[in-house]
Amino acid sequence: MLTPLFALFVVVQSELDAFGMCLYAMLTFMSCISLLLYLEQCVYIYKNLPYPKKATIMWVNGAAPVIATMSCFGMWIPRAVMFTDMTSNCYFAVVVYKVLVLLVEELGGSSVFLKRFSGKTFRISTGPCCCCCLCLPRVPMSRRMLFLLKLGALQYAILKTVLSVLSIVLWTNGNFDLSDLEITGTAIWINPFIGVLTITSLWPVAIVFMNTNSFLRGINIVPKYAMYQLILVLSQLQTSIINILALDGTIACSPPFSSQARGSMLSQQMMIMEMFIITLVTRFFYRRTYDTLSCEAHDNDHQKDRVSLQAAHMEHDV
């Protein structure tokens, strides 16, 4: 398996001119910087935040660097794109669930969340499922409702991984081909089902965010959520559009690469640049948020020390 991949790597390298080598080197450098920044961010989060919030934030922060790293592997080794895309998509499927968990954790955890919102009605007419259904009734929050919301996001992480592994198995056996759009093909059945799972999992996250974001403005939850949505659009929608254009022949072939291979390479290159920028922006928002919280806690400790000192002076004077 490794020998053909290495041979293709040599072919890709030999086909590059000076500009191509510079482009590939720059994109590889971007993906490495993204990964290093993420590792540094993990160390900072591990030292400064309590469990389980720090584990959740590490998962959410890793979306862009993981996708950039996998895209770099896919760029250099085009035949491994099936594996790199599976890894990126499975990781992001977990991130969708972790975003929901993060929203709950930022409000104090499940117990505090239920104490705060139990009995209060939540608006469920949000995207991507029911943004146009304004007539839907508001639903009271309860322990059962919170469980269903978490289950709705978790099912995507589980089923997406299972279907991705199944697709890999079928692909190695020659039974899974994205270009095969016949009714008897497996791709025409698996991919739409994954799309339904994606939309179903995004809905619970949107419900929680739309009903709680006003309480979390102080920790930059809106731009953090916007970064998560941007990663979703770029990693899922943009890739799908490029694949459709490649299948249609709009993206021309260039020997030794077919139209689909060129479309895949274009998608990987764009993804690396986009995820690099998102990594920088995401790091800024999370670092700034928890730096501020640390300073506030530090100020509170100083204030308590001053109060204790004043009390001690008053006792001494008496």
Short mmCIF file of C-alpha atoms in Angstrom, two decimals:
data_model
loop_
_atom_site.label_atom_id
_atom_site.label_comp_id
_atom_site.label_asym_id
_atom_site.label_seq_id
_atom_site.Cartn_x
_atom_site.Cartn_y
_atom_site.Cartn_z
CA MET A 1 0.00 0.00 0.00
CA LEU A 2 2.79 2.39 0.94
CA THR A 3 4.86 1.70 -2.18
CA PRO A 4 2.22 2.94 -4.69
CA LEU A 5 1.54 5.99 -2.49
CA PHE A 6 5.25 6.82 -2.37
CA ALA A 7 5.50 6.30 -6.13
CA LEU A 8 2.60 8.71 -6.67
CA PHE A 9 4.28 11.19 -4.33
CA VAL A 10 7.40 11.03 -6.53
CA VAL A 11 5.24 11.54 -9.64
CA VAL A 12 3.55 14.58 -8.13
CA GLN A 13 6.90 16.05 -7.15
CA SER A 14 8.41 15.42 -10.60
CA GLU A 15 5.45 17.10 -12.35
CA LEU A 16 5.82 20.36 -10.40
CA ASP A 17 7.62 23.35 -11.87
CA ALA A 18 9.31 26.07 -9.81
CA PHE A 19 6.02 27.84 -9.08
CA GLY A 20 4.35 24.56 -8.14
CA MET A 21 7.15 23.64 -5.75
CA CYS A 22 6.97 27.08 -4.10
CA LEU A 23 3.18 26.78 -3.80
CA TYR A 24 3.37 23.31 -2.29
CA ALA A 25 6.14 24.38 0.10
CA MET A 26 4.14 27.41 1.25
CA LEU A 27 0.97 25.37 1.79
CA THR A 28 2.92 22.69 3.68
CA PHE A 29 4.44 25.43 5.86
CA MET A 30 0.94 26.81 6.56
CA SER A 31 -0.37 23.42 7.62
CA CYS A 32 2.65 22.87 9.90
CA ILE A 33 2.19 26.30 11.51
CA SER A 34 -1.51 25.55 12.04
CA LEU A 35 -0.65 22.30 13.80
CA LEU A 36 2.05 23.91 15.96
CA LEU A 37 -0.26 26.76 16.98
CA TYR A 38 -2.91 24.23 17.93
CA LEU A 39 -0.48 22.25 20.07
CA GLU A 40 0.62 25.44 21.82
CA GLN A 41 -3.03 26.36 22.36
CA CYS A 42 -3.68 22.92 23.87
CA VAL A 43 -0.86 23.44 26.38
CA TYR A 44 -2.28 26.84 27.34
CA ILE A 45 -5.83 25.48 27.71
CA TYR A 46 -4.63 22.46 29.71
CA LYS A 47 -2.81 24.69 32.20
CA ASN A 48 -5.44 27.41 32.60
CA LEU A 49 -8.89 25.83 32.31
CA PRO A 50 -10.72 23.26 34.44
CA TYR A 51 -11.90 19.84 33.33
CA PRO A 52 -14.15 19.00 31.42
CA LYS A 53 -14.27 22.40 29.72
CA LYS A 54 -10.63 22.21 28.62
CA ALA A 55 -11.13 18.86 26.85
CA THR A 56 -14.14 20.22 24.96
CA ILE A 57 -12.32 23.38 23.91
CA MET A 58 -9.35 21.34 22.68
CA TRP A 59 -11.69 19.32 20.46
CA VAL A 60 -13.37 22.42 19.03
CA ASN A 61 -10.06 24.25 18.49
CA GLY A 62 -8.63 21.28 16.63
CA ALA A 63 -11.12 21.35 13.74
CA ALA A 64 -9.19 23.74 11.48
CA PRO A 65 -5.66 22.38 12.19
CA VAL A 66 -6.74 18.75 11.69
CA ILE A 67 -8.46 19.57 8.39
CA ALA A 68 -5.41 21.58 7.24
CA THR A 69 -3.04 18.73 8.13
CA MET A 70 -5.16 16.09 6.40
CA SER A 71 -5.51 18.35 3.35
CA CYS A 72 -1.73 18.65 3.20
CA PHE A 73 -1.38 14.86 3.14
CA GLY A 74 -4.09 14.68 0.47
CA MET A 75 -2.34 17.34 -1.59
CA TRP A 76 0.98 15.48 -1.66
CA ILE A 77 -0.56 12.00 -1.98
CA PRO A 78 -3.72 12.29 -4.11
CA ARG A 79 -4.58 8.58 -3.86
CA ALA A 80 -4.86 8.96 -0.08
CA VAL A 81 -7.61 11.60 -0.36
CA MET A 82 -10.28 9.04 0.51
CA PHE A 83 -8.53 8.38 3.83
CA THR A 84 -7.67 12.01 4.61
CA ASP A 85 -11.21 13.18 3.85
CA MET A 86 -12.62 10.41 6.04
CA THR A 87 -10.37 11.48 8.93
CA SER A 88 -11.30 15.16 8.57
CA ASN A 89 -15.01 14.49 8.26
CA CYS A 90 -15.10 12.09 11.20
CA TYR A 91 -13.22 14.56 13.38
CA PHE A 92 -15.56 17.41 12.43
CA ALA A 93 -18.56 15.17 13.14
CA VAL A 94 -17.32 14.93 16.73
CA VAL A 95 -16.72 18.71 16.79
CA VAL A 96 -20.41 19.31 15.98
CA TYR A 97 -21.35 17.46 19.16
CA LYS A 98 -18.58 19.14 21.15
CA VAL A 99 -19.86 22.61 20.19
CA LEU A 100 -23.18 21.75 21.80
CA VAL A 101 -21.38 20.44 24.88
CA LEU A 102 -19.27 23.63 24.99
CA LEU A 103 -22.38 25.83 25.01
CA VAL A 104 -23.73 23.87 27.97
CA GLU A 105 -20.36 23.88 29.77
CA GLU A 106 -19.98 27.64 29.38
CA LEU A 107 -23.30 28.02 31.20
CA GLY A 108 -22.04 25.94 34.10
CA GLY A 109 -22.62 22.36 32.98
CA SER A 110 -25.74 20.26 32.56
CA SER A 111 -26.96 20.65 36.16
CA VAL A 112 -26.62 24.43 36.21
CA PHE A 113 -28.04 24.65 32.69
CA LEU A 114 -31.16 22.74 33.74
CA LYS A 115 -31.58 24.81 36.91
CA ARG A 116 -31.35 27.97 34.88
CA PHE A 117 -33.56 27.04 31.94
CA SER A 118 -35.81 24.25 33.26
CA GLY A 119 -39.42 25.12 32.41
CA LYS A 120 -38.41 28.00 30.13
CA THR A 121 -39.48 27.65 26.51
CA PHE A 122 -36.93 27.36 23.71
CA ARG A 123 -37.54 28.49 20.15
CA ILE A 124 -36.94 25.59 17.75
CA SER A 125 -37.68 27.39 14.47
CA THR A 126 -33.98 27.72 13.62
CA GLY A 127 -31.80 26.53 10.79
CA PRO A 128 -30.93 24.38 9.04
CA CYS A 129 -34.16 22.38 9.40
CA CYS A 130 -36.93 24.74 10.47
CA CYS A 131 -35.78 28.32 9.91
CA CYS A 132 -38.86 28.96 7.74
CA CYS A 133 -41.34 27.25 10.09
CA LEU A 134 -42.08 30.24 12.31
CA CYS A 135 -45.37 28.68 13.40
CA LEU A 136 -43.62 25.92 15.37
CA PRO A 137 -44.47 26.09 19.08
CA ARG A 138 -41.83 26.88 21.68
CA VAL A 139 -40.68 23.81 23.59
CA PRO A 140 -40.05 23.84 27.37
CA MET A 141 -36.54 22.86 28.40
CA SER A 142 -36.24 19.76 30.56
CA ARG A 143 -33.75 17.01 31.29
CA ARG A 144 -35.36 14.88 28.58
CA MET A 145 -35.22 17.74 26.08
CA LEU A 146 -31.53 18.34 26.79
CA PHE A 147 -30.85 14.61 26.36
CA LEU A 148 -32.63 14.60 22.98
CA LEU A 149 -30.63 17.64 21.84
CA LYS A 150 -27.35 15.96 22.79
CA LEU A 151 -28.46 12.71 21.15
CA GLY A 152 -29.36 14.56 17.95
CA ALA A 153 -25.81 15.93 17.71
CA LEU A 154 -24.10 12.73 18.89
CA GLN A 155 -25.77 10.48 16.31
CA TYR A 156 -23.87 12.25 13.52
CA ALA A 157 -20.50 11.62 15.18
CA ILE A 158 -21.27 7.91 15.52
CA LEU A 159 -23.05 7.19 12.23
CA LYS A 160 -20.71 9.37 10.17
CA THR A 161 -17.72 7.37 11.42
CA VAL A 162 -19.48 4.06 10.74
CA LEU A 163 -20.52 5.09 7.22
CA SER A 164 -17.05 6.49 6.46
CA VAL A 165 -15.40 3.19 7.44
CA LEU A 166 -18.00 1.35 5.34
CA SER A 167 -17.23 3.61 2.37
CA ILE A 168 -13.50 2.90 2.73
CA VAL A 169 -14.13 -0.84 2.80
CA LEU A 170 -16.37 -0.64 -0.28
CA TRP A 171 -13.86 1.66 -2.04
CA THR A 172 -10.96 -0.75 -1.53
CA ASN A 173 -13.15 -3.49 -3.01
CA GLY A 174 -14.07 -1.29 -6.00
CA ASN A 175 -17.75 -0.94 -5.02
CA PHE A 176 -17.69 2.75 -4.00
CA ASP A 177 -17.15 5.38 -6.68
CA LEU A 178 -18.21 9.01 -6.32
CA SER A 179 -18.57 9.30 -10.09
CA ASP A 180 -21.03 6.39 -10.20
CA LEU A 181 -24.43 8.11 -10.00
CA GLU A 182 -26.45 5.08 -11.07
CA ILE A 183 -29.28 3.92 -8.82
CA THR A 184 -27.37 0.67 -8.27
CA GLY A 185 -24.26 2.49 -7.03
CA THR A 186 -23.47 2.73 -3.32
CA ALA A 187 -22.37 6.38 -3.35
CA ILE A 188 -25.81 7.61 -4.47
CA TRP A 189 -27.30 6.01 -1.33
CA ILE A 190 -24.63 6.68 1.29
CA ASN A 191 -23.87 10.35 0.54
CA PRO A 192 -27.50 11.65 0.66
CA PHE A 193 -28.02 9.74 3.92
CA ILE A 194 -24.92 11.42 5.37
CA GLY A 195 -26.35 14.77 4.25
CA VAL A 196 -29.56 14.09 6.18
CA LEU A 197 -27.55 13.11 9.26
CA THR A 198 -25.54 16.34 8.98
CA ILE A 199 -28.61 18.58 8.84
CA THR A 200 -30.22 16.66 11.70
CA SER A 201 -27.15 17.12 13.91
CA LEU A 202 -26.76 20.83 13.17
CA TRP A 203 -30.31 21.61 14.27
CA PRO A 204 -29.87 20.85 18.02
CA VAL A 205 -26.68 22.91 18.14
CA ALA A 206 -28.47 25.84 16.47
CA ILE A 207 -31.40 25.55 18.91
CA VAL A 208 -29.15 25.79 21.97
CA PHE A 209 -27.07 28.61 20.48
CA MET A 210 -30.04 30.75 19.39
CA ASN A 211 -31.64 30.51 22.84
CA THR A 212 -28.53 30.99 24.98
CA ASN A 213 -26.10 33.21 23.05
CA SER A 214 -27.36 36.37 24.79
CA PHE A 215 -26.02 34.97 28.09
CA LEU A 216 -22.58 34.21 26.62
CA ARG A 217 -21.73 37.41 24.76
CA GLY A 218 -19.03 38.20 27.31
CA ILE A 219 -16.93 35.21 26.21
CA ASN A 220 -17.15 35.95 22.46
CA ILE A 221 -19.51 33.06 21.80
CA VAL A 222 -20.92 34.64 18.63
CA PRO A 223 -17.58 34.87 16.73
CA LYS A 224 -16.59 31.42 18.03
CA TYR A 225 -19.82 29.97 16.70
CA ALA A 226 -19.29 31.86 13.43
CA MET A 227 -15.87 30.21 13.03
CA TYR A 228 -17.45 26.81 13.59
CA GLN A 229 -20.10 27.57 10.95
CA LEU A 230 -17.42 28.79 8.53
CA ILE A 231 -15.45 25.56 8.92
CA LEU A 232 -18.65 23.64 8.25
CA VAL A 233 -19.38 25.54 5.04
CA LEU A 234 -15.80 25.35 3.72
CA SER A 235 -15.14 21.71 4.59
CA GLN A 236 -18.50 20.35 3.47
CA LEU A 237 -20.25 22.66 0.99
CA GLN A 238 -17.18 24.00 -0.81
CA THR A 239 -15.71 20.52 -1.22
CA SER A 240 -19.02 19.18 -2.55
CA ILE A 241 -19.28 22.00 -5.12
CA ILE A 242 -15.72 21.39 -6.38
CA ASN A 243 -16.36 17.63 -6.61
CA ILE A 244 -19.54 18.24 -8.62
CA LEU A 245 -17.66 20.56 -11.01
CA ALA A 246 -14.94 17.93 -11.42
CA LEU A 247 -17.47 15.17 -12.12
CA ASP A 248 -19.18 17.43 -14.67
CA GLY A 249 -15.88 18.03 -16.45
CA THR A 250 -15.88 21.77 -15.75
CA ILE A 251 -12.46 21.39 -14.16
CA ALA A 252 -10.28 20.21 -17.03
CA CYS A 253 -7.95 17.24 -16.73
CA SER A 254 -4.19 17.70 -16.84
CA PRO A 255 -2.13 14.52 -17.38
CA PRO A 256 -1.18 12.58 -15.36
CA PHE A 257 -4.17 13.83 -13.30
CA SER A 258 -7.78 13.34 -14.26
CA SER A 259 -10.48 15.98 -13.82
CA GLN A 260 -11.50 14.49 -10.47
CA ALA A 261 -7.89 14.37 -9.26
CA ARG A 262 -7.34 18.02 -10.20
CA GLY A 263 -10.58 19.02 -8.50
CA SER A 264 -9.50 17.16 -5.37
CA MET A 265 -6.07 18.83 -5.39
CA LEU A 266 -7.66 22.27 -5.84
CA SER A 267 -9.97 21.56 -2.93
CA GLN A 268 -7.06 20.49 -0.70
CA GLN A 269 -5.00 23.57 -1.56
CA MET A 270 -7.86 25.98 -0.88
CA MET A 271 -8.67 24.17 2.36
CA ILE A 272 -5.12 24.56 3.70
CA MET A 273 -5.13 28.34 3.17
CA GLU A 274 -8.62 28.78 4.60
CA MET A 275 -8.00 26.60 7.65
CA PHE A 276 -4.71 28.40 8.34
CA ILE A 277 -6.55 31.74 8.56
CA ILE A 278 -9.33 30.23 10.67
CA THR A 279 -6.73 28.73 13.04
CA LEU A 280 -5.24 32.18 13.64
CA VAL A 281 -8.63 33.82 14.19
CA THR A 282 -9.92 31.02 16.44
CA ARG A 283 -6.75 31.12 18.55
CA PHE A 284 -7.18 34.87 19.02
CA PHE A 285 -10.79 34.56 20.21
CA TYR A 286 -10.21 31.70 22.63
CA ARG A 287 -6.95 33.08 24.02
CA ARG A 288 -8.42 36.55 24.49
CA THR A 289 -11.54 35.18 26.18
CA TYR A 290 -9.81 33.08 28.80
CA ASP A 291 -7.00 35.57 29.35
CA THR A 292 -9.72 38.03 30.35
CA LEU A 293 -11.34 35.51 32.67
CA SER A 294 -7.99 34.75 34.28
CA CYS A 295 -7.37 38.46 34.83
CA GLU A 296 -10.82 38.88 36.34
CA ALA A 297 -10.24 35.97 38.70
CA HIS A 298 -6.85 37.46 39.60
CA ASP A 299 -8.49 40.83 40.33
CA ASN A 300 -11.14 39.14 42.45
CA ASP A 301 -8.43 37.41 44.48
CA HIS A 302 -6.67 40.74 44.98
CA GLN A 303 -9.95 42.33 46.07
CA LYS A 304 -10.56 39.53 48.59
CA ASP A 305 -6.99 39.98 49.90
CA ARG A 306 -7.59 43.72 50.32
CA VAL A 307 -10.83 43.12 52.19
CA SER A 308 -9.13 40.60 54.47
CA LEU A 309 -6.24 42.99 55.07
CA GLN A 310 -8.60 45.86 55.93
CA ALA A 311 -10.50 43.60 58.34
CA ALA A 312 -7.23 42.60 59.99
CA HIS A 313 -6.20 46.25 60.39
CA MET A 314 -9.55 47.14 61.92
CA GLU A 315 -9.28 44.21 64.35
CA HIS A 316 -5.74 45.29 65.27
CA ASP A 317 -6.90 48.87 65.91
CA VAL A 318 -9.69 47.68 68.15
#
